[in-house]
Amino acid sequence: MNQQRIKRVIANMKQEGLSQMIVSSTASLYYLTGLWIEPHERMIALYLDENGRTMLFGNEIFGIAPLEGVPLYVHKDGEDPVRDLASQVRQGRLGIDKFWYSKFLIGLMEHRPDVTPVYGSAPVDRARMLKDAREIEALRRSSAFNDEVVERVIAQVKEGVAENQLAAEVNRLYLERGADCEGTQLVCFGANGADPHHSADGTVIKPGDSVTFDIFIPFDRYWCDMTRTVFFKEAGEKQREVYELVKRANLAAIARIKPGVFLSEIDRTARDLITQGGYGPYFTHRLGHGAGLECHEPPDVGDASSFPLEPGMVFSVEPGIYLPREFGVRIEDLVLVTEDGCEVLNRASKELRIVE
């Protein structure tokens, strides 16, 4: 157990008025215990109270090694997975994290009608938002690999290539550098780029296409995530205008980042520029999201994010403009909030590029 992190979560619990909670998220369990368990349909749960009392509940198939000072309750397939947990929780409010399956929550409520489940993800989410030195180095390293990969794959944009070929090449380059797994890489040509989450398919490139690479994968559990947009053979006047506007929005938002500034202000800085440029309705998503043990984790960087920046936060800055049936442009970096500003974790060029 990482006692420093446990103490931080307990402090956050007290601020939330929680005296006990259950953590079931794979990433959050790893953050607190060092155990990475993918439970799939089975139950895993870490119980934690305001006094630092912890208990771990899981299926025997997980092969969990005992943790010092943490009682381990193991059940088998076919047994009631929440029986032991129900016998240990206290009556009253119980924080439940957002990933615990309803079938387990309903089972717990049937055993313990004197327990009131409440939303309980915030204490761990808030702790995970502030990265420690080891996490920061892991994120720097994964972003450096991403810089290498994006440059290598941009160099392979050529006549006759298809989106899914480049997506597969991104995964190959990631694995070559030691990535934890393959992923679903977003490679979008031309009009496909107007869909922010277009899945790479057999579309073949043609002259004048925008080419958007939104590529992301974990290295040693910590995610990189970056987007670059280039153009194949030529870029029209409108494409150039949109690209430069998105780049200005990206740079302006990054320049605004420092401790104490609200996340919503970062979003507004980029959004106002794009709106003033005449493309406001075509910036259709929040400016960014946290990154760490998950590619998308708190904090949200959006207009409803009334939360001040603190040193140690890592999140994406990814303004975009998406013109239906025409093209799309997105530019994304991961940034680390520092004591007096921010560090951009990505170094790949953001200058407008035409690939011949």
CSV table of C-alpha atoms in Angstrom, one decimal:
chain,number,residue,atom,x,y,z
A,1,MET,CA,0.0,0.0,0.0
A,2,ASN,CA,1.2,3.5,-0.8
A,3,GLN,CA,0.6,5.1,2.6
A,4,GLN,CA,1.3,8.7,1.3
A,5,ARG,CA,-1.4,8.3,-1.3
A,6,ILE,CA,-3.8,6.7,1.2
A,7,LYS,CA,-3.3,9.7,3.5
A,8,ARG,CA,-4.1,12.0,0.7
A,9,VAL,CA,-7.3,10.1,-0.2
A,10,ILE,CA,-8.3,10.1,3.5
A,11,ALA,CA,-7.9,13.9,3.7
A,12,ASN,CA,-10.0,14.2,0.6
A,13,MET,CA,-12.7,11.9,2.1
A,14,LYS,CA,-12.9,14.2,5.1
A,15,GLN,CA,-13.4,17.2,2.8
A,16,GLU,CA,-16.2,15.3,1.1
A,17,GLY,CA,-17.8,14.3,4.4
A,18,LEU,CA,-17.2,10.6,3.7
A,19,SER,CA,-16.1,8.3,6.5
A,20,GLN,CA,-15.9,5.1,4.4
A,21,MET,CA,-15.6,4.2,0.7
A,22,ILE,CA,-15.1,1.5,-1.9
A,23,VAL,CA,-12.5,1.7,-4.7
A,24,SER,CA,-13.0,-0.7,-7.6
A,25,SER,CA,-11.3,1.1,-10.6
A,26,THR,CA,-8.4,-0.9,-11.9
A,27,ALA,CA,-6.3,2.3,-12.3
A,28,SER,CA,-7.2,3.6,-8.8
A,29,LEU,CA,-6.5,0.3,-7.1
A,30,TYR,CA,-3.1,0.2,-8.8
A,31,TYR,CA,-2.5,3.8,-7.7
A,32,LEU,CA,-3.1,2.9,-4.0
A,33,THR,CA,-1.9,-0.7,-3.8
A,34,GLY,CA,0.5,-1.4,-6.7
A,35,LEU,CA,-1.8,-4.2,-7.9
A,36,TRP,CA,-3.0,-4.1,-11.5
A,37,ILE,CA,-6.1,-6.3,-11.7
A,38,GLU,CA,-8.5,-6.5,-14.6
A,39,PRO,CA,-11.6,-8.0,-13.0
A,40,HIS,CA,-13.8,-8.1,-16.1
A,41,GLU,CA,-17.2,-9.3,-14.9
A,42,ARG,CA,-15.9,-10.4,-11.4
A,43,MET,CA,-15.7,-8.2,-8.3
A,44,ILE,CA,-12.7,-6.5,-6.9
A,45,ALA,CA,-13.1,-3.9,-4.1
A,46,LEU,CA,-10.8,-2.0,-1.7
A,47,TYR,CA,-12.5,-0.8,1.4
A,48,LEU,CA,-11.1,2.3,3.1
A,49,ASP,CA,-12.3,4.3,6.1
A,50,GLU,CA,-11.3,7.7,7.6
A,51,ASN,CA,-9.0,6.0,10.1
A,52,GLY,CA,-6.9,4.3,7.4
A,53,ARG,CA,-8.5,0.9,7.9
A,54,THR,CA,-8.3,-1.0,4.6
A,55,MET,CA,-9.6,-4.4,3.4
A,56,LEU,CA,-9.4,-6.0,0.0
A,57,PHE,CA,-12.1,-8.2,-1.5
A,58,GLY,CA,-11.7,-10.2,-4.7
A,59,ASN,CA,-12.0,-13.5,-6.6
A,60,GLU,CA,-9.5,-16.3,-6.0
A,61,ILE,CA,-8.8,-16.3,-9.8
A,62,PHE,CA,-7.0,-13.0,-9.4
A,63,GLY,CA,-4.2,-14.7,-7.4
A,64,ILE,CA,-3.8,-11.6,-5.2
A,65,ALA,CA,-0.7,-11.8,-2.9
A,66,PRO,CA,-1.4,-10.6,0.6
A,67,LEU,CA,-0.6,-7.0,1.3
A,68,GLU,CA,0.9,-6.1,4.7
A,69,GLY,CA,-1.7,-4.8,7.1
A,70,VAL,CA,-4.5,-5.3,4.6
A,71,PRO,CA,-6.9,-8.1,5.4
A,72,LEU,CA,-7.8,-10.1,2.2
A,73,TYR,CA,-11.2,-11.7,1.7
A,74,VAL,CA,-11.4,-14.1,-1.2
A,75,HIS,CA,-14.4,-15.6,-2.8
A,76,LYS,CA,-14.9,-18.3,-5.5
A,77,ASP,CA,-16.9,-18.3,-8.7
A,78,GLY,CA,-20.5,-19.2,-7.8
A,79,GLU,CA,-20.3,-17.7,-4.3
A,80,ASP,CA,-21.9,-14.4,-3.3
A,81,PRO,CA,-19.1,-11.9,-4.1
A,82,VAL,CA,-20.4,-9.1,-1.8
A,83,ARG,CA,-21.1,-11.3,1.3
A,84,ASP,CA,-17.8,-10.6,3.1
A,85,LEU,CA,-17.8,-7.0,2.1
A,86,ALA,CA,-21.4,-6.5,3.4
A,87,SER,CA,-20.3,-8.0,6.8
A,88,GLN,CA,-17.5,-5.4,7.2
A,89,VAL,CA,-18.9,-2.0,6.0
A,90,ARG,CA,-20.5,0.3,8.6
A,91,GLN,CA,-24.0,1.6,8.5
A,92,GLY,CA,-24.6,5.0,7.0
A,93,ARG,CA,-23.1,6.7,4.0
A,94,LEU,CA,-20.7,4.6,1.9
A,95,GLY,CA,-18.8,6.2,-1.0
A,96,ILE,CA,-19.0,4.1,-4.2
A,97,ASP,CA,-16.7,4.8,-7.1
A,98,LYS,CA,-18.1,5.4,-10.5
A,99,PHE,CA,-16.9,2.1,-12.0
A,100,TRP,CA,-18.4,-0.4,-9.5
A,101,TYR,CA,-20.9,-2.6,-11.4
A,102,SER,CA,-24.6,-2.0,-10.4
A,103,LYS,CA,-25.0,-5.8,-9.8
A,104,PHE,CA,-22.5,-5.6,-6.9
A,105,LEU,CA,-24.0,-2.4,-5.5
A,106,ILE,CA,-27.5,-3.8,-5.6
A,107,GLY,CA,-26.3,-7.0,-3.9
A,108,LEU,CA,-24.7,-4.9,-1.2
A,109,MET,CA,-27.8,-2.9,-0.7
A,110,GLU,CA,-29.9,-6.1,-0.4
A,111,HIS,CA,-27.5,-7.4,2.4
A,112,ARG,CA,-27.2,-4.0,4.1
A,113,PRO,CA,-30.4,-1.8,3.8
A,114,ASP,CA,-28.8,0.3,6.6
A,115,VAL,CA,-26.1,1.5,4.2
A,116,THR,CA,-26.7,4.6,2.0
A,117,PRO,CA,-24.5,4.5,-1.2
A,118,VAL,CA,-23.3,7.9,-2.4
A,119,TYR,CA,-21.0,9.0,-5.2
A,120,GLY,CA,-17.5,8.4,-3.9
A,121,SER,CA,-15.0,8.8,-6.8
A,122,ALA,CA,-13.8,12.3,-5.9
A,123,PRO,CA,-11.3,11.5,-3.1
A,124,VAL,CA,-9.2,9.2,-5.3
A,125,ASP,CA,-9.7,11.3,-8.4
A,126,ARG,CA,-8.5,14.4,-6.7
A,127,ALA,CA,-5.5,12.6,-5.4
A,128,ARG,CA,-4.6,11.2,-8.8
A,129,MET,CA,-4.9,14.6,-10.4
A,130,LEU,CA,-1.7,15.7,-8.7
A,131,LYS,CA,1.1,13.7,-10.1
A,132,ASP,CA,4.2,12.9,-8.0
A,133,ALA,CA,7.8,13.0,-9.3
A,134,ARG,CA,7.8,9.3,-10.5
A,135,GLU,CA,4.5,9.8,-12.3
A,136,ILE,CA,5.7,13.0,-14.0
A,137,GLU,CA,8.9,11.2,-15.2
A,138,ALA,CA,6.8,8.4,-16.6
A,139,LEU,CA,4.5,10.9,-18.5
A,140,ARG,CA,7.5,12.7,-19.9
A,141,ARG,CA,9.0,9.5,-21.1
A,142,SER,CA,5.8,8.3,-22.8
A,143,SER,CA,5.3,11.7,-24.4
A,144,ALA,CA,8.9,11.6,-25.8
A,145,PHE,CA,8.1,8.2,-27.4
A,146,ASN,CA,5.0,9.8,-28.9
A,147,ASP,CA,7.0,12.6,-30.4
A,148,GLU,CA,9.2,10.0,-32.1
A,149,VAL,CA,6.3,7.9,-33.3
A,150,VAL,CA,4.3,10.8,-34.8
A,151,GLU,CA,7.3,12.0,-36.8
A,152,ARG,CA,8.0,8.5,-38.1
A,153,VAL,CA,4.4,8.0,-39.2
A,154,ILE,CA,4.1,11.4,-40.8
A,155,ALA,CA,7.1,10.4,-42.9
A,156,GLN,CA,5.0,7.5,-44.2
A,157,VAL,CA,2.2,9.6,-45.6
A,158,LYS,CA,2.4,8.8,-49.3
A,159,GLU,CA,0.4,8.1,-52.4
A,160,GLY,CA,-1.9,5.0,-52.1
A,161,VAL,CA,-1.7,4.6,-48.3
A,162,ALA,CA,-4.9,3.9,-46.3
A,163,GLU,CA,-5.9,5.2,-42.9
A,164,ASN,CA,-5.8,1.7,-41.3
A,165,GLN,CA,-2.3,1.0,-42.7
A,166,LEU,CA,-1.0,4.1,-40.9
A,167,ALA,CA,-2.9,3.2,-37.7
A,168,ALA,CA,-1.3,-0.2,-37.8
A,169,GLU,CA,2.1,1.4,-38.3
A,170,VAL,CA,1.6,3.6,-35.3
A,171,ASN,CA,0.9,0.5,-33.1
A,172,ARG,CA,4.0,-1.2,-34.5
A,173,LEU,CA,6.2,1.8,-33.7
A,174,TYR,CA,4.7,1.9,-30.2
A,175,LEU,CA,5.4,-1.8,-29.5
A,176,GLU,CA,8.9,-1.3,-30.9
A,177,ARG,CA,9.5,1.3,-28.1
A,178,GLY,CA,8.1,-0.9,-25.4
A,179,ALA,CA,4.4,0.1,-25.2
A,180,ASP,CA,2.2,-1.9,-22.8
A,181,CYS,CA,-0.2,-2.9,-25.6
A,182,GLU,CA,-1.7,-1.9,-29.0
A,183,GLY,CA,-4.5,0.6,-29.2
A,184,THR,CA,-7.2,2.1,-31.4
A,185,GLN,CA,-5.3,4.9,-33.2
A,186,LEU,CA,-7.2,7.7,-34.9
A,187,VAL,CA,-6.0,8.4,-38.4
A,188,CYS,CA,-8.3,10.6,-40.4
A,189,PHE,CA,-8.0,11.7,-44.1
A,190,GLY,CA,-9.9,14.6,-45.5
A,191,ALA,CA,-13.6,14.6,-44.7
A,192,ASN,CA,-13.1,11.8,-42.2
A,193,GLY,CA,-11.2,14.4,-40.1
A,194,ALA,CA,-14.5,16.2,-39.5
A,195,ASP,CA,-15.4,13.4,-37.1
A,196,PRO,CA,-13.3,14.0,-34.0
A,197,HIS,CA,-13.4,10.2,-33.1
A,198,HIS,CA,-13.4,8.7,-36.6
A,199,SER,CA,-12.1,5.1,-36.6
A,200,ALA,CA,-9.4,4.4,-39.2
A,201,ASP,CA,-10.7,2.4,-42.1
A,202,GLY,CA,-9.7,1.6,-45.7
A,203,THR,CA,-10.0,5.2,-47.0
A,204,VAL,CA,-7.1,5.9,-49.3
A,205,ILE,CA,-5.3,9.3,-49.2
A,206,LYS,CA,-5.7,11.8,-52.0
A,207,PRO,CA,-4.0,15.1,-52.8
A,208,GLY,CA,-5.3,18.0,-50.7
A,209,ASP,CA,-6.4,15.8,-47.8
A,210,SER,CA,-5.9,16.9,-44.3
A,211,VAL,CA,-4.3,14.1,-42.3
A,212,THR,CA,-5.0,14.0,-38.6
A,213,PHE,CA,-3.1,11.7,-36.2
A,214,ASP,CA,-4.6,11.4,-32.7
A,215,ILE,CA,-2.3,8.7,-31.2
A,216,PHE,CA,-2.2,7.4,-27.6
A,217,ILE,CA,-0.9,4.4,-25.7
A,218,PRO,CA,0.4,3.5,-22.2
A,219,PHE,CA,4.1,3.0,-21.4
A,220,ASP,CA,4.7,1.5,-18.0
A,221,ARG,CA,1.0,2.2,-17.2
A,222,TYR,CA,1.2,6.0,-18.0
A,223,TRP,CA,-0.4,7.3,-21.2
A,224,CYS,CA,0.9,9.5,-23.9
A,225,ASP,CA,-1.7,11.3,-26.0
A,226,MET,CA,-1.0,13.8,-28.9
A,227,THR,CA,-2.6,15.0,-32.1
A,228,ARG,CA,-1.0,16.5,-35.1
A,229,THR,CA,-2.6,17.5,-38.4
A,230,VAL,CA,-0.7,17.7,-41.7
A,231,PHE,CA,-1.7,18.1,-45.4
A,232,PHE,CA,-1.0,15.8,-48.3
A,233,LYS,CA,0.7,17.5,-51.3
A,234,GLU,CA,-1.3,20.8,-51.0
A,235,ALA,CA,-3.3,22.9,-48.6
A,236,GLY,CA,-6.0,25.3,-49.8
A,237,GLU,CA,-6.5,28.8,-48.4
A,238,LYS,CA,-9.3,27.7,-46.1
A,239,GLN,CA,-7.3,24.7,-44.8
A,240,ARG,CA,-4.4,27.1,-44.0
A,241,GLU,CA,-6.7,29.6,-42.3
A,242,VAL,CA,-8.3,26.9,-40.1
A,243,TYR,CA,-5.0,25.3,-39.3
A,244,GLU,CA,-3.4,28.6,-38.2
A,245,LEU,CA,-6.5,29.4,-36.1
A,246,VAL,CA,-6.4,26.1,-34.3
A,247,LYS,CA,-2.6,26.5,-33.7
A,248,ARG,CA,-3.2,30.0,-32.2
A,249,ALA,CA,-5.9,28.6,-29.9
A,250,ASN,CA,-3.6,25.8,-28.8
A,251,LEU,CA,-0.7,28.2,-28.0
A,252,ALA,CA,-2.9,30.8,-26.4
A,253,ALA,CA,-4.5,28.3,-24.0
A,254,ILE,CA,-1.1,26.9,-23.1
A,255,ALA,CA,0.2,30.4,-22.4
A,256,ARG,CA,-2.7,30.9,-19.9
A,257,ILE,CA,-1.8,27.9,-17.8
A,258,LYS,CA,-0.5,28.6,-14.3
A,259,PRO,CA,-1.5,27.7,-10.8
A,260,GLY,CA,-4.7,29.4,-9.6
A,261,VAL,CA,-6.2,29.8,-13.1
A,262,PHE,CA,-9.5,28.0,-13.4
A,263,LEU,CA,-9.8,25.1,-15.9
A,264,SER,CA,-12.8,26.8,-17.5
A,265,GLU,CA,-10.6,29.9,-18.3
A,266,ILE,CA,-8.2,27.7,-20.2
A,267,ASP,CA,-11.1,26.3,-22.3
A,268,ARG,CA,-12.5,29.8,-22.8
A,269,THR,CA,-9.2,31.2,-24.0
A,270,ALA,CA,-9.1,28.7,-26.9
A,271,ARG,CA,-12.8,28.8,-27.6
A,272,ASP,CA,-13.0,32.6,-27.7
A,273,LEU,CA,-10.3,32.7,-30.3
A,274,ILE,CA,-11.9,30.1,-32.5
A,275,THR,CA,-15.3,31.9,-32.1
A,276,GLN,CA,-13.8,35.2,-33.0
A,277,GLY,CA,-12.3,33.6,-36.1
A,278,GLY,CA,-15.8,32.6,-37.3
A,279,TYR,CA,-15.6,28.8,-36.5
A,280,GLY,CA,-17.1,28.6,-33.0
A,281,PRO,CA,-19.9,26.1,-33.9
A,282,TYR,CA,-17.3,23.8,-35.3
A,283,PHE,CA,-15.3,23.4,-32.1
A,284,THR,CA,-17.5,20.7,-30.7
A,285,HIS,CA,-15.8,19.3,-27.6
A,286,ARG,CA,-14.1,20.3,-24.4
A,287,LEU,CA,-10.6,21.6,-24.7
A,288,GLY,CA,-9.0,18.7,-22.9
A,289,HIS,CA,-8.9,16.0,-20.3
A,290,GLY,CA,-6.5,14.7,-17.6
A,291,ALA,CA,-4.0,12.0,-18.5
A,292,GLY,CA,-2.1,9.6,-16.3
A,293,LEU,CA,-2.9,6.0,-15.5
A,294,GLU,CA,-5.9,6.4,-17.8
A,295,CYS,CA,-5.8,8.2,-21.1
A,296,HIS,CA,-9.0,10.1,-20.1
A,297,GLU,CA,-9.2,10.9,-16.4
A,298,PRO,CA,-10.0,14.0,-14.2
A,299,PRO,CA,-9.8,16.9,-14.6
A,300,ASP,CA,-12.0,17.9,-17.4
A,301,VAL,CA,-10.8,21.0,-19.2
A,302,GLY,CA,-14.1,22.5,-20.2
A,303,ASP,CA,-16.4,25.5,-19.7
A,304,ALA,CA,-18.1,23.8,-16.7
A,305,SER,CA,-14.8,23.0,-14.9
A,306,SER,CA,-14.8,25.4,-12.0
A,307,PHE,CA,-11.6,24.0,-10.5
A,308,PRO,CA,-8.3,25.9,-10.1
A,309,LEU,CA,-5.0,24.6,-11.6
A,310,GLU,CA,-2.5,23.2,-9.2
A,311,PRO,CA,1.2,22.1,-9.7
A,312,GLY,CA,1.3,18.5,-10.7
A,313,MET,CA,-1.8,18.4,-12.9
A,314,VAL,CA,-1.3,16.8,-16.3
A,315,PHE,CA,-3.9,17.3,-19.0
A,316,SER,CA,-4.4,17.7,-22.8
A,317,VAL,CA,-4.9,21.0,-24.7
A,318,GLU,CA,-6.6,20.0,-27.9
A,319,PRO,CA,-8.6,22.6,-29.8
A,320,GLY,CA,-10.1,21.5,-33.0
A,321,ILE,CA,-12.3,22.7,-35.9
A,322,TYR,CA,-14.4,20.1,-37.8
A,323,LEU,CA,-16.1,21.1,-41.0
A,324,PRO,CA,-18.6,18.4,-42.1
A,325,ARG,CA,-17.9,16.9,-45.5
A,326,GLU,CA,-14.7,18.9,-45.9
A,327,PHE,CA,-11.9,18.4,-43.4
A,328,GLY,CA,-10.9,18.7,-39.7
A,329,VAL,CA,-7.9,20.1,-37.9
A,330,ARG,CA,-6.9,19.3,-34.3
A,331,ILE,CA,-3.7,20.0,-32.5
A,332,GLU,CA,-3.1,18.4,-29.1
A,333,ASP,CA,-0.4,18.5,-26.5
A,334,LEU,CA,-0.1,17.1,-22.9
A,335,VAL,CA,0.9,19.8,-20.4
A,336,LEU,CA,2.2,19.7,-16.9
A,337,VAL,CA,1.2,22.5,-14.5
A,338,THR,CA,4.4,23.8,-12.7
A,339,GLU,CA,4.9,26.2,-9.8
A,340,ASP,CA,4.9,29.2,-12.2
A,341,GLY,CA,3.4,28.1,-15.5
A,342,CYS,CA,3.4,24.9,-17.4
A,343,GLU,CA,5.7,22.4,-19.2
A,344,VAL,CA,4.6,21.1,-22.6
A,345,LEU,CA,5.4,17.4,-22.6
A,346,ASN,CA,5.3,17.2,-26.4
A,347,ARG,CA,8.0,18.5,-28.7
A,348,ALA,CA,6.7,17.5,-32.2
A,349,SER,CA,6.4,20.5,-34.5
A,350,LYS,CA,3.1,22.4,-34.7
A,351,GLU,CA,4.1,24.3,-37.8
A,352,LEU,CA,1.8,23.8,-40.9
A,353,ARG,CA,3.3,20.9,-42.8
A,354,ILE,CA,2.6,19.8,-46.4
A,355,VAL,CA,3.8,16.2,-46.9
A,356,GLU,CA,4.9,15.6,-50.5
